[in-house]
XYZ file of C-alpha atoms in Angstrom:
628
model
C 98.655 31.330 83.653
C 96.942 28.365 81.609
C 97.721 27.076 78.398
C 95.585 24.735 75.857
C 96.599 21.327 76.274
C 95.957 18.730 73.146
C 93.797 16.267 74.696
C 90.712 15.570 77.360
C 90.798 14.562 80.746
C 91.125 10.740 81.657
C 87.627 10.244 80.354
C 87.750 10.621 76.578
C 88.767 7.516 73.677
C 91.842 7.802 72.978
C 92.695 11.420 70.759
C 89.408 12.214 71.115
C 88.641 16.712 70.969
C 91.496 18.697 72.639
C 91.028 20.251 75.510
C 91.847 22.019 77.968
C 95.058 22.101 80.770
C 95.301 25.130 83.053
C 98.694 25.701 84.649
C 97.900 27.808 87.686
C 100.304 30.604 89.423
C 100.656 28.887 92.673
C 101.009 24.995 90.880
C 103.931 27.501 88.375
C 105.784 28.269 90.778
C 105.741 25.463 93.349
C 107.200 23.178 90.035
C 110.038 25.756 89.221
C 111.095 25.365 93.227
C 110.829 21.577 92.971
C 107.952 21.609 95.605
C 105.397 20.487 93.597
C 103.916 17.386 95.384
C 101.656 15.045 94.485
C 99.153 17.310 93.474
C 101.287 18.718 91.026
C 102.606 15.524 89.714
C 98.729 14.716 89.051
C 98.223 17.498 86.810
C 101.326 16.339 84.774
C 100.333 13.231 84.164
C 96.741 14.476 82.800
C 98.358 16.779 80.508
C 100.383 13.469 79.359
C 97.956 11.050 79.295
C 96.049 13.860 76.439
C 99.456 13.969 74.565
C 99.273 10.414 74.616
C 95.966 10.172 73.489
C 96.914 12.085 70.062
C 99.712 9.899 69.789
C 97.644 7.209 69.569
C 94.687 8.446 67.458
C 97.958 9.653 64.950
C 99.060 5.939 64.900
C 96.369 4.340 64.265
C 95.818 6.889 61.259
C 98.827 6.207 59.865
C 99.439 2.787 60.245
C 95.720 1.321 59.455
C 94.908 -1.886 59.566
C 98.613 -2.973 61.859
C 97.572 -1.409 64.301
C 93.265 -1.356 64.498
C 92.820 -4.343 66.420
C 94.844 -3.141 69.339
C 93.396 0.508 69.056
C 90.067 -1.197 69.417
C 90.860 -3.283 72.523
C 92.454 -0.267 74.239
C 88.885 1.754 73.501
C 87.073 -1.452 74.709
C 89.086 -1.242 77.857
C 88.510 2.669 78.618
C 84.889 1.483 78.330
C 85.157 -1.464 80.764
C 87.979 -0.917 83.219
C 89.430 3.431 83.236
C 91.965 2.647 85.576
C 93.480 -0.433 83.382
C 93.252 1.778 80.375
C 94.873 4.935 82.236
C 98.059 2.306 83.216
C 98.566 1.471 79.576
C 98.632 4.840 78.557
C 100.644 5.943 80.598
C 103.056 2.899 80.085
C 106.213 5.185 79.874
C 107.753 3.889 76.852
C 104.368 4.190 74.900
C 105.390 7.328 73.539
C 108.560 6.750 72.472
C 107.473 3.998 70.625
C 104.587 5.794 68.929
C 106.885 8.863 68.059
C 109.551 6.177 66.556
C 106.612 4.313 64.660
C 105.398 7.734 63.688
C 108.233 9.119 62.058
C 109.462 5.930 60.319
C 105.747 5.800 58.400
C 106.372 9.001 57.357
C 109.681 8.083 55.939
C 108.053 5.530 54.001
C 109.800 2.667 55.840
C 108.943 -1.448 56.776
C 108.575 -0.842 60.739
C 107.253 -3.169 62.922
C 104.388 -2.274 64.919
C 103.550 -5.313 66.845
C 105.103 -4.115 69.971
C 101.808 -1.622 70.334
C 99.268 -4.879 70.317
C 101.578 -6.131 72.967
C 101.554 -3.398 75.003
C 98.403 -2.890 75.316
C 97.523 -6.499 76.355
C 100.260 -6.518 78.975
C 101.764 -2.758 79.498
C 104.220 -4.374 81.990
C 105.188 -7.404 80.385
C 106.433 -6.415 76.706
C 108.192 -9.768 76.129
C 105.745 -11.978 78.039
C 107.514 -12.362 81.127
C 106.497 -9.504 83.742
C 108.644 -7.173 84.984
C 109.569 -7.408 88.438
C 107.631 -5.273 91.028
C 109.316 -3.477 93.766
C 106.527 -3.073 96.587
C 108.454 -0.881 99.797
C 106.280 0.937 102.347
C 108.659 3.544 104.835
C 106.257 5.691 107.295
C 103.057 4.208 105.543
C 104.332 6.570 102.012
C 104.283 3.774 99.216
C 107.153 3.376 96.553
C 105.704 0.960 94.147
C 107.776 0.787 90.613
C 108.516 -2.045 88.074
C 111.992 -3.211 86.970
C 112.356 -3.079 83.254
C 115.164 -5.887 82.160
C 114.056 -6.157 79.191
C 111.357 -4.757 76.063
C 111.236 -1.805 73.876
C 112.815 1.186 73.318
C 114.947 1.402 76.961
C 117.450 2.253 75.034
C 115.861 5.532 74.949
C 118.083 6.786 77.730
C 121.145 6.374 76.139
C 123.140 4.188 77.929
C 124.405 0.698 78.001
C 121.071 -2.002 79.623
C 121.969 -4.563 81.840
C 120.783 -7.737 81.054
C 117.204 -9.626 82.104
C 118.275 -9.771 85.927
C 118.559 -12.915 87.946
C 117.114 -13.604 91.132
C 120.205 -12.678 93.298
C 120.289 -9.284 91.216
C 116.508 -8.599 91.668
C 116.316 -9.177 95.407
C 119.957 -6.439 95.614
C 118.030 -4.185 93.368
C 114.569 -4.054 96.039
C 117.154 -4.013 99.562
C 118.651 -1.073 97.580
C 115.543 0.680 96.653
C 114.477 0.066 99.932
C 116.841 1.858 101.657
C 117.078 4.176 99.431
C 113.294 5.081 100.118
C 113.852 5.232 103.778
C 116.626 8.153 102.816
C 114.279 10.203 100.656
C 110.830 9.936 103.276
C 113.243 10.039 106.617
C 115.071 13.428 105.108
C 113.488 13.842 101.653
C 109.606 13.897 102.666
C 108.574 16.343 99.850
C 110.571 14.845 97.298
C 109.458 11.361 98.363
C 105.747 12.078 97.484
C 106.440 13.565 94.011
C 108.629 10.578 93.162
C 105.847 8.045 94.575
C 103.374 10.101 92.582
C 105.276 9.777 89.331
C 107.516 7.302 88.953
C 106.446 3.347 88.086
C 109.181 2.206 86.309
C 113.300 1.861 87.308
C 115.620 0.781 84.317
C 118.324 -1.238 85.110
C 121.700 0.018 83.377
C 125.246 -0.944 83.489
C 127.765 0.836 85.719
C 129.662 3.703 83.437
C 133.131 2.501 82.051
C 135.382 3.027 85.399
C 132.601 1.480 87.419
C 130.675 4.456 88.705
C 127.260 5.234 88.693
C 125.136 6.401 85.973
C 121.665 7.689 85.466
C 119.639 8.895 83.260
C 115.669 10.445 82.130
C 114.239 10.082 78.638
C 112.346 13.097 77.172
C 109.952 10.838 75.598
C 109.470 8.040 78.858
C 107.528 9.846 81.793
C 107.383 7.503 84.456
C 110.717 5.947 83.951
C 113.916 6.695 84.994
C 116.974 4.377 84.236
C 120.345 3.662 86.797
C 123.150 1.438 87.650
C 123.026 0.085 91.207
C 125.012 1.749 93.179
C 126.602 0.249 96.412
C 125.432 3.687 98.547
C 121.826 3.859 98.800
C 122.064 7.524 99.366
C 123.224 7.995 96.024
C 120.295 5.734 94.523
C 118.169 8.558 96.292
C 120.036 11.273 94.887
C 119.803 9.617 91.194
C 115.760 9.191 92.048
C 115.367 12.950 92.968
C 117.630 14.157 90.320
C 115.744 12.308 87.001
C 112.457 12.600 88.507
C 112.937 16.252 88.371
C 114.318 15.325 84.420
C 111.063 13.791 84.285
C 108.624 16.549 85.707
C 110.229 19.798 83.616
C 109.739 17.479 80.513
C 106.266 17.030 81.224
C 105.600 20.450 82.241
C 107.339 21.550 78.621
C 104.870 19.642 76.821
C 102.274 22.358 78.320
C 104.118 25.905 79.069
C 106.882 27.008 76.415
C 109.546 27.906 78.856
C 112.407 28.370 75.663
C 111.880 29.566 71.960
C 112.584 27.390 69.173
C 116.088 25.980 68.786
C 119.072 28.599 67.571
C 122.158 27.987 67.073
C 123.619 29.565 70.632
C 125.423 28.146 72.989
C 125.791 28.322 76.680
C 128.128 27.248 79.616
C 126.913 24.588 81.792
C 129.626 24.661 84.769
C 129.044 20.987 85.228
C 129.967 20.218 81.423
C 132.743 21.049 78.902
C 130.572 21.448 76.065
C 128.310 24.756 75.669
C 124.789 23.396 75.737
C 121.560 24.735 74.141
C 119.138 26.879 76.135
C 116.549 24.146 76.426
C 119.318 21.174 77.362
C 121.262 24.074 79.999
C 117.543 24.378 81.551
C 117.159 20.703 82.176
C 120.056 20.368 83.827
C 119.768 23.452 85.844
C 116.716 22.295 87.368
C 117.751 19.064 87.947
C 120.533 20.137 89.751
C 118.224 22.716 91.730
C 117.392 18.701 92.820
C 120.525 17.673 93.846
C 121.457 20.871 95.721
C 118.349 20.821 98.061
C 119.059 16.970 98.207
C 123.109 17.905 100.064
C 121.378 20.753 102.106
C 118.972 18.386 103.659
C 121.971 15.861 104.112
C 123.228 18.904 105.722
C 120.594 20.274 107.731
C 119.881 16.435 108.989
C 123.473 16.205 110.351
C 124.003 12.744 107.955
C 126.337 13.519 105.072
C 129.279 15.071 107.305
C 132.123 16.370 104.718
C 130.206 15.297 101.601
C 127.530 16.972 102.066
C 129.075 20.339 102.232
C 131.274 19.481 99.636
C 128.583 18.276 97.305
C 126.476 21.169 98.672
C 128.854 24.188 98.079
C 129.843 22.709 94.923
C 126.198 22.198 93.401
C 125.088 25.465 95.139
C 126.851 27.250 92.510
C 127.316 25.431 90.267
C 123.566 25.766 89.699
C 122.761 29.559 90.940
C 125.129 30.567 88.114
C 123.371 28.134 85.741
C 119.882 29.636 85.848
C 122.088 33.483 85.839
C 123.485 32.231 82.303
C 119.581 31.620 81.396
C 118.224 34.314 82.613
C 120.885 36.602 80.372
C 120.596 34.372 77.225
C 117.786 36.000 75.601
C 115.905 32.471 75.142
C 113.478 32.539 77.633
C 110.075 32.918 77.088
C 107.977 35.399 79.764
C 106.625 32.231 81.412
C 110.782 30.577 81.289
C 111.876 34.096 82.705
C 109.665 33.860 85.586
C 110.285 30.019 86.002
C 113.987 30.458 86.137
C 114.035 33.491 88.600
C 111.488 30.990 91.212
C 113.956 28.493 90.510
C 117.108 30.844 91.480
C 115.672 31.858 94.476
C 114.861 28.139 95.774
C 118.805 27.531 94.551
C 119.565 30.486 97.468
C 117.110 29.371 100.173
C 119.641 28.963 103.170
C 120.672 25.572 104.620
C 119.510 25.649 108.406
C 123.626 24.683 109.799
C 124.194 28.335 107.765
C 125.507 30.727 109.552
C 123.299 34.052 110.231
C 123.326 36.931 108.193
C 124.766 40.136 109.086
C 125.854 43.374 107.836
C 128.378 43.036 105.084
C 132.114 42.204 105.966
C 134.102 45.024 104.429
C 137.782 45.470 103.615
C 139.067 46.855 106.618
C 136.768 44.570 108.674
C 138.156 41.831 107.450
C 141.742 42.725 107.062
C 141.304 43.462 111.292
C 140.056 39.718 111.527
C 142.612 38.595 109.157
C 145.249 40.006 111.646
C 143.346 38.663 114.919
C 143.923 35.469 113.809
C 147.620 35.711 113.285
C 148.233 36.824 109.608
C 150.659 39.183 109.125
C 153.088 40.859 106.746
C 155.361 39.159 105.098
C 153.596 36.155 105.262
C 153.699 33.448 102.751
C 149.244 32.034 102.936
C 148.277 29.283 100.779
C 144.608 29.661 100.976
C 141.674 26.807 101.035
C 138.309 28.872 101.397
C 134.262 28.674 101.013
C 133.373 32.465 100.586
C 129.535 31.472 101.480
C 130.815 30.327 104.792
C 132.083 34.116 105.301
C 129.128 35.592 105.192
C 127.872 38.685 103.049
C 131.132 40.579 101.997
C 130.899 44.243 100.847
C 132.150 43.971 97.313
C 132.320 40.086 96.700
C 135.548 38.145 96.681
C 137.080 41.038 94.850
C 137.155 42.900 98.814
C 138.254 39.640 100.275
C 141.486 39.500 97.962
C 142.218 42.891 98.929
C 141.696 42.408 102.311
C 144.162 39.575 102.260
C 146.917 41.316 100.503
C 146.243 44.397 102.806
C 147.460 41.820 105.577
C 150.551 40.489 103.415
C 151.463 43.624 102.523
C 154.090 44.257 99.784
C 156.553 41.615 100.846
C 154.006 38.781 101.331
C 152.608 36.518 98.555
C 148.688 34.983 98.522
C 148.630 31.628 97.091
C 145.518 29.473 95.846
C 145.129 26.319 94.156
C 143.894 26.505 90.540
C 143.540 22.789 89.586
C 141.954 21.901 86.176
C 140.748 17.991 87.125
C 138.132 17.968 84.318
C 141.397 18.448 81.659
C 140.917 14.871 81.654
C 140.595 11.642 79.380
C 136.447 11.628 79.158
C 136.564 8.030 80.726
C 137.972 9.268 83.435
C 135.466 11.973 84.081
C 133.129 10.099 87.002
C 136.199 10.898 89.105
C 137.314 14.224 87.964
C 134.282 15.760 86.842
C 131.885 13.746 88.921
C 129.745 12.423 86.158
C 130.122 10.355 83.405
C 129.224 10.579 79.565
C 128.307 7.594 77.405
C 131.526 5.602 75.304
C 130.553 6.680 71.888
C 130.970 10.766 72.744
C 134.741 10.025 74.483
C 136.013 10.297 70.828
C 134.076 13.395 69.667
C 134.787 14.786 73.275
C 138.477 14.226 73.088
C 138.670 16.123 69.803
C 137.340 19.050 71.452
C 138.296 19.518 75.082
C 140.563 23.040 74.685
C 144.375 22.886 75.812
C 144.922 23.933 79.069
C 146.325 27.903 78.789
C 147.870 28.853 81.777
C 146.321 32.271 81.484
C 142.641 31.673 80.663
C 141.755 27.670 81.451
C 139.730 28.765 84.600
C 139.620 26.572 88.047
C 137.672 23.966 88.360
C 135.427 22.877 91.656
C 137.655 25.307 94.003
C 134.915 27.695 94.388
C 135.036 31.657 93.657
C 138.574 32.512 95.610
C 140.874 31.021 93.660
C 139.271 32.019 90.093
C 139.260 36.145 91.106
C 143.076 35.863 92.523
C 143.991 33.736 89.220
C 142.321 36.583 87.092
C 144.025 39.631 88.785
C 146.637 41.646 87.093
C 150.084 40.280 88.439
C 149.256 37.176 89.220
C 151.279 34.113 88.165
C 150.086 30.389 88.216
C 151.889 27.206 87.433
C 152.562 25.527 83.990
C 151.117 22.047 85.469
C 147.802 21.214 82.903
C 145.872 19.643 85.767
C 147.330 20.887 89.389
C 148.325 24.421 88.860
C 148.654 27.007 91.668
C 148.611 30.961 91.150
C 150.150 33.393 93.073
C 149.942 37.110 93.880
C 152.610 38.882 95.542
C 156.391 39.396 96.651
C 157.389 35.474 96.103
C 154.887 34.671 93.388
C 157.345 33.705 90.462
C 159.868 31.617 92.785
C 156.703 29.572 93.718
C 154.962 28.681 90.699
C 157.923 28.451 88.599
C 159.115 24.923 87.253
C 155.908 23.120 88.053
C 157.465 19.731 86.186
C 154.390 18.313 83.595
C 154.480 14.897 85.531
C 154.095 15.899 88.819
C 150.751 16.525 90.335
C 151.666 17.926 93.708
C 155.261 16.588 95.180
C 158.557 17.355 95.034
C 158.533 19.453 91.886
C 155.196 20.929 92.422
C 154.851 24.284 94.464
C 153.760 22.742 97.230
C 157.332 22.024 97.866
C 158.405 25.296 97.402
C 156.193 26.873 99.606
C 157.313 24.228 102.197
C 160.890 25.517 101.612
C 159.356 29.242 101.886
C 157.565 28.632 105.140
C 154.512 29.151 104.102
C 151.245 29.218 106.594
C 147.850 27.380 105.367
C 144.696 29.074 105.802
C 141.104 26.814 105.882
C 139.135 29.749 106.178
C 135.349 27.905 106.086
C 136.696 24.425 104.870
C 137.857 21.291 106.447
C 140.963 19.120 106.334
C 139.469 17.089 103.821
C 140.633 19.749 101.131
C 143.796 20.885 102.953
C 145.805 20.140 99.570
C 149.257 20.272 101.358
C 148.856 17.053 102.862
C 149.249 15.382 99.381
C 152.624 16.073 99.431
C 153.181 13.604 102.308
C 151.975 10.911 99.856
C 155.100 11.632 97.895
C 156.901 10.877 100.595
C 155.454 7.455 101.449
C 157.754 4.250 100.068
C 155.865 1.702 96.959
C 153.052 4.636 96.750
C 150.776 3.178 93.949
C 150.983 5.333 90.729
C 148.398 5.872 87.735
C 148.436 7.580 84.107
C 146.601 10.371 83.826
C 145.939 12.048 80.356
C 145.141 15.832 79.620
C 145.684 18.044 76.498
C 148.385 21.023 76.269
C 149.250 23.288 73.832
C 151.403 21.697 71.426
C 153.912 25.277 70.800
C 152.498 25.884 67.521
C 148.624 27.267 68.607
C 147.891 23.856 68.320
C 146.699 20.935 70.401
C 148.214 17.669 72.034
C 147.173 15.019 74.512
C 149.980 14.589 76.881
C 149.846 10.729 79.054
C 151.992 10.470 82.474
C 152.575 8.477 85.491
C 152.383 9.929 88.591
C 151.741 9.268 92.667
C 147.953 8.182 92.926
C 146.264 10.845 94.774
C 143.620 10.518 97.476
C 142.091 12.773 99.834
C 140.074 10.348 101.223
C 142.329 10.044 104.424
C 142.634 14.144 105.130
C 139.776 14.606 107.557
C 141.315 12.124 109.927
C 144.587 12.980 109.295
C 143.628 16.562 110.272
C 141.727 15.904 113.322
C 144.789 14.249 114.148
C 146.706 16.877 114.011
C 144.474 19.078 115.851
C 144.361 16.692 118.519
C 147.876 16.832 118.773
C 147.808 20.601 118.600
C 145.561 20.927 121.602
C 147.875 18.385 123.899
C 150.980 20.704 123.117
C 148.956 23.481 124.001
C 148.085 24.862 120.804
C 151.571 23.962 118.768
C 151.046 26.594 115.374
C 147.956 25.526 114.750
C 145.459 28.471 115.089
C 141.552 28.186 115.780
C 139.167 30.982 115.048
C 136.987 32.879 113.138
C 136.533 35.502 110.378
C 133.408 36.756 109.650
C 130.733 33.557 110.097
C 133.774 31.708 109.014
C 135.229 28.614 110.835
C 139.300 29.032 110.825
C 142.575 26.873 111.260
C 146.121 28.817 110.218
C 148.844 26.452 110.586
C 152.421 25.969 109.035
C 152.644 23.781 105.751
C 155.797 21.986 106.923
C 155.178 20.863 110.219
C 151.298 19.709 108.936
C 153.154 17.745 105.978
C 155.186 16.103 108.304
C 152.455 15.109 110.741
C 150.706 14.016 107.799
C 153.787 11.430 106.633
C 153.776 9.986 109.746
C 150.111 9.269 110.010
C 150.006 7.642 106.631
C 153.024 5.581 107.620
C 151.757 4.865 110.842
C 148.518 3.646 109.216
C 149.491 1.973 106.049
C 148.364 4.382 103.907
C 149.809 3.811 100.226
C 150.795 0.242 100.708
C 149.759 -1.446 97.221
């Protein structure tokens, strides 16, 4: 595979002849898995520096005289010093500024075009004063990059700057980074040399509107990636990895056409609620093809404990059915096709703390295992589960819902939790959704974010269980527009009836009905940390702190209506320990309800709701828990 590239090698005067950048199989393909290494980040940057070349020789032709002075020192300095002349070209922002120069000549408009004379007599000091440099060496691999607090066209990356930072701010900034290195070479080694190999310049930005972290890569900026500090150096790795990758598949677009031209078609990215373009749903599939090989090394290292499956899980497929929207869009080119299918299969490389593969689980299999365990008919289940964690299944999760109401049989009733989280305010979205969007599109994005239907709105972040039981014929689910359940079987309308609006998951939510039912839990490949039952012990806590939450619901007329409350403030953050708890307890009685083992490769605990709910009350009593 090669393509024509529109520049020289780092040899030639700025836009001198095109010529020529060959993309080979081997460097393809190691890109689309996000393997490509230094080597690969070197052939980048030498198709850039030719794009950047033209960019040049097209400014200086259409701005004349402004600009001649500064085009002559930067050919003066290719002549006398290539390496000086390579760093200003590849300044990041040099290209956003010649594209914005560009296109304002053409309008005819007064634009300013000093900022190119100063760049090119100081590339890294756009104001005068010098950016700060970040130096930090981990396992002799170098991480050398440049905070930009100020100059030019950062605003490229869409979101709020900080200001020039102060000395206190610049030394938090370099602990940060160093730590953050140490993650990335310790567990990260091959993503470590790309991003050493690329990146020279970190812009500071402000923390997103609830405080959380943002990031973000600019089309037009290779080099550069922009970020808020985080307090968890972890997460400044994550952000690195994630916009580097931003970074590369822009760079690699300027020299293989993986996408046509723009159309009007739309697609589903499951980490957004707006359908995106093919081109836009591409970069964020393979920047998430980042972050998911960034949890399964957390994984595979031992480090991230229930995060890391979380994020993992989450990610995992979030992003395999990403790149299975692309490939069935139509918008592909032959070189996107096979860039995307690379890309899946890196997506599906196992993490090593998976379990083995074996033949497929089928229905009566499982249904057997089911029963081992302690399931039988009759049986009220609510049912937490990671199908991955099972293990190959003959016929998908379709087999494992029949498997489960084989067990129940007719007078039993399957339960799952359907919550819709992202039905949420768009400031809000850091916590619900798990990333944030910049202030001006909350408006726009509150005009559009569809009422929650009890019959279509589909789950959100509860993996592929609930979503098939929600979507089978019979099934009922809750009215509640962000913490709805849905039930199949025998018992299914007493439970999910009268969900009240303002009540997330307490006393008229039902979790307290299936308390009153005696309903069994199931954490079939899952920890405590999403055992949802336990919330309802934070109802029961004295002075718990409470919180508005906003969604939209249908207003009766086929229309649309926000709807603001004030309910308990959830958090889950205290479920793994409360669980381990209880299994502690468990084992000293001897085993109490609480049932360990497994089905298929999956890891097991069947308990009873109401005696878990009531261990979990006293443990957040007993520890303060909800206290303002």
């Amino acid at each position: 595979m090669s393509v024509r590239g529109t520049g020289t090698g780092a040899t030639g005067a700025p836009g001198s002849a095109p010529g020529r950048h060959v993309v080979g199989r081997e460097d393809f393909l190691a890109l689309a898995r996000a393997r490509g290494g230094a080597r690969r980040v070197a052939l980048l940057r030498a198709g850039q520096l030719s794009k950047r070349m033209l960019l040049v020789r097209a400014l200086r032709e259409a701005a004349g005289e402004r600009v001649e002075e500064a085009y002559r020192g930067l050919v003066a300095l290719n002549r006398e010093d290539p390496d000086a002349w390579r760093e200003v070209m590849l300044q990041p922002y040099l290209d956003e500024g010649a594209a914005r120069t560009l296109v304002a000549l053409e309008r005819g408009e007064d634009v300013d075009t000093s900022w190119f004379d100063r760049l090119v007599r100081a590339p890294y000091a756009p104001e005068g004063a010098p950016w700060p440099r970040v130096r930090t060496v981990c396992e002799g691999r170098v991480l050398d990059v440049r905070l930009a607090d100020r100059g030019p066209f950062r605003d490229a990356h869409g979101h709020p700057l900080a200001p020039p930072l102060t000395g206190p701010e610049r030394e938090r900034w370099a602990r940060t980074l160093e730590e953050a290195w140490r993650v990335l070479v310790r567990r990260h080694p091959w993503h470590a040399e790309a991003v050493a190999a690329c990146l020279t310049t970190l812009v500071p930005l402000e923390p997103g509107p609830d405080g959380g972290g943002v990031s973000s890569a600019a089309r037009r900026a290779h080099g550069a990636v922009a970020a808020s500090l985080p307090e968890d150096p972890v997460l400044l790795a994550l952000g690195l990895v994630h916009e580097f990758l931003h970074v590369q598949l822009g760079a690699l677009l300027d020299l293989v056409p993986l996408h046509g031209p723009p159309t009007a078609a739309r697609h589903h990215a499951p980490w957004r609620p707006d359908p995106r373009p093919a081109g836009a749903l591409l970069q964020g599939t393979y920047a998430h093809l980042g972050v998911t090989d960034f949890w399964r090394a957390e994984l595979a290292a031992g480090t991230g404990g229930p995060r890391a499956r979380r994020e993992y899980e989450t990610w995992h497929g979030h992003t395999d059915a990403a790149a299975g929207t692309l490939l069935g869009s139509g918008e592909l080119t032959p070189a996107g096709e096979r860039f995307v299918t690379e890309l899946r299969r890196a997506v599906r490389r196992p993490h090593p703390g998976a379990p083995a593969r074996t033949a497929p689980l089928t229905r009566g299999r499982l249904a057997a295992e089911l029963r081992a365990l302690g399931l039988g008919a009759g049986d009220t289940l609510l049912v937490h589960s990671s199908l991955r964690a099972l293990g190959p299944v003959e016929g998908g999760a379709e087999t494992v819902v029949d498997a489960f109401l084989d067990v129940l049989g007719p007078a039993g009733t399957l339960v799952v939790y359907t919550q819709t989280p992202d039905n949420s305010d768009p400031s809000r979205w850091p916590g619900t959704r798990g990333y944030a969007v910049p202030e001006e599109q909350w408006d726009r994005l509150r005009e559009r974010l569809p009422a929650f239907d009890p019959d279509t709105t589909p789950a959100f972040g509860v993996g592929v269980l609930p979503e098939t039981v929600r979507a089978r014929p019979g099934a009922l689910r809750s009215t509640h527009p962000q913490s709805s359940f849905t039930a199949l079987g025998a018992r299914a309308r007493e439970l999910t009836a009268h969900h009240a609006p303002d009540c997330h998951l307490g006393e008229r939510s039902p979790l307290a009905r299936l308390e009153e039912a005696g309903a069994r839990v199931l954490l079939l490949g899952v920890g405590w940390e999403v055992c949802t039952a336990f919330h309802l012990a934070e109802y029961r806590l004295p002075g718990r702190p409470r919180q508005t939450y906003s969604c939209v619901v249908g207003d009766g007329a086929g229309g649309r209506a926000w709807y603001t409350y004030t309910d308990v403030r959830l958090d889950s953050s205290p479920f793994a320990r409360i669980g381990a708890a209880y299994e502690a307890d468990a084992v000293r009685e001897g085993g109490g309800d609480l049932v360990r083992g497994r089905v298929g490769a999956a890891d097991c605990r069947l308990f009873g709701l109401g005696p878990a709910v009531a261990h979990a009350a006293v443990w957040l009593a007993d520890h303060g828990a909800g206290v303002p």
